[in-house]
Amino acid sequence: ERELRDLQNEIIALDRTNSNDLREMGRATTTVLKGLDNLSERVVLIATTNLEINMDTAFERRFLYKIKFENPTVEAKTAIWKSKLNWISEEKANQLAKEYDFSGGEIDNIVRKATMEEILNGSTITINRLKELCNTEKLISSNCEKKIGFYI
């Protein structure tokens, strides 16, 4: 019988090549790698990340299978928008699905923000406000520079 374990995304942050303190990060990464090497054969380890580009190659080699999940298709995103917002038309849901390359989780985030605004303001979210929320969902956008923290 096998045990099932889930490794959290944050473990991928162990990157020996992109750290200000390479020695400390190297030690931490080596410790994790040794732990992976010493796992019982009864353990099935499933790891997830959306930062595979930052993954240490020695860490990546420890995984036999690697599966990439793409963002949903336009049709699937349209269905997600419609299932989350009962007031949105098929046309508007399809427009959002085509215009924004979001994962299901990102669509969930936007819908949560819209719902919070509806509750706090006592009014229904407009499609224009929904697009504003879409435009601020990703930290990195191709058409704007997102500033975080204090700036002048």
Short mmCIF file of N, CA, C and O in Angstrom, two decimals, residues 1 5 20 30-32 38 43 50 58 62 76 80 82 84-85 104 116 124 135 140 146:
data_model
loop_
_atom_site.label_atom_id
_atom_site.label_comp_id
_atom_site.label_asym_id
_atom_site.label_seq_id
_atom_site.Cartn_x
_atom_site.Cartn_y
_atom_site.Cartn_z
N GLU A 1 0.85 -1.19 0.00
CA GLU A 1 0.00 0.00 0.00
C GLU A 1 0.89 1.24 0.00
O GLU A 1 1.88 1.32 0.69
N ARG A 5 1.30 11.88 -0.70
CA ARG A 5 1.75 13.13 -0.10
C ARG A 5 1.66 14.24 -1.14
O ARG A 5 1.87 14.00 -2.31
N ASN A 20 20.02 35.98 -3.45
CA ASN A 20 21.06 36.89 -2.97
C ASN A 20 22.03 36.17 -2.06
O ASN A 20 23.18 36.56 -1.94
N THR A 30 19.90 21.59 -1.03
CA THR A 30 20.56 20.29 -0.84
C THR A 30 19.83 19.46 0.20
O THR A 30 19.63 18.25 0.02
N THR A 31 19.39 20.09 1.28
CA THR A 31 18.65 19.37 2.33
C THR A 31 17.35 18.81 1.78
O THR A 31 17.00 17.65 2.04
N VAL A 32 16.63 19.61 1.01
CA VAL A 32 15.38 19.14 0.41
C VAL A 32 15.65 17.99 -0.56
O VAL A 32 14.94 16.98 -0.57
N ASN A 38 15.66 10.23 0.00
CA ASN A 38 15.47 9.26 1.09
C ASN A 38 14.01 8.91 1.34
O ASN A 38 13.72 8.24 2.32
N VAL A 43 5.94 5.95 -0.78
CA VAL A 43 5.40 7.30 -0.88
C VAL A 43 5.26 7.70 -2.35
O VAL A 43 6.20 7.57 -3.13
N ASN A 50 3.40 26.70 -10.56
CA ASN A 50 3.17 27.50 -11.75
C ASN A 50 4.44 28.31 -12.05
O ASN A 50 4.43 29.22 -12.84
N ALA A 58 18.17 19.98 -10.58
CA ALA A 58 18.37 18.79 -9.75
C ALA A 58 17.06 18.39 -9.07
O ALA A 58 16.76 17.21 -8.90
N ARG A 62 14.18 14.73 -9.99
CA ARG A 62 13.66 13.77 -9.02
C ARG A 62 12.22 13.34 -9.32
O ARG A 62 11.72 12.44 -8.69
N ALA A 76 -14.21 26.74 -22.59
CA ALA A 76 -14.24 26.38 -21.17
C ALA A 76 -14.29 27.64 -20.29
O ALA A 76 -15.04 27.69 -19.31
N ILE A 80 -17.00 28.81 -17.56
CA ILE A 80 -16.63 29.16 -16.17
C ILE A 80 -17.22 30.51 -15.79
O ILE A 80 -17.82 30.66 -14.73
N LYS A 82 -19.79 32.00 -17.05
CA LYS A 82 -21.25 31.87 -16.95
C LYS A 82 -21.66 31.14 -15.67
O LYS A 82 -22.67 31.48 -15.06
N LYS A 84 -20.11 31.16 -12.85
CA LYS A 84 -19.78 31.97 -11.66
C LYS A 84 -20.63 33.23 -11.55
O LYS A 84 -20.84 33.73 -10.45
N LEU A 85 -21.05 33.76 -12.69
CA LEU A 85 -21.83 35.01 -12.70
C LEU A 85 -23.16 34.74 -13.40
O LEU A 85 -23.22 34.71 -14.63
N GLY A 104 -8.82 29.02 -14.37
CA GLY A 104 -10.06 28.97 -13.60
C GLY A 104 -9.91 29.65 -12.25
O GLY A 104 -10.82 30.34 -11.78
N MET A 116 -17.49 40.79 -3.53
CA MET A 116 -17.21 41.64 -2.37
C MET A 116 -17.64 43.07 -2.63
O MET A 116 -18.24 43.71 -1.76
N THR A 124 -24.95 46.15 -8.22
CA THR A 124 -24.47 45.11 -9.13
C THR A 124 -23.25 45.58 -9.89
O THR A 124 -23.19 46.73 -10.33
N ASN A 135 -8.24 43.50 -15.58
CA ASN A 135 -6.99 44.17 -15.93
C ASN A 135 -6.01 44.25 -14.77
O ASN A 135 -4.82 44.45 -14.99
N ILE A 140 1.92 40.80 -13.64
CA ILE A 140 2.70 41.17 -14.82
C ILE A 140 1.77 41.18 -16.01
O ILE A 140 1.14 40.19 -16.33
N LYS A 146 2.86 47.17 -13.44
CA LYS A 146 2.14 47.08 -12.17
C LYS A 146 3.13 47.44 -11.06
O LYS A 146 4.19 46.85 -10.96
#
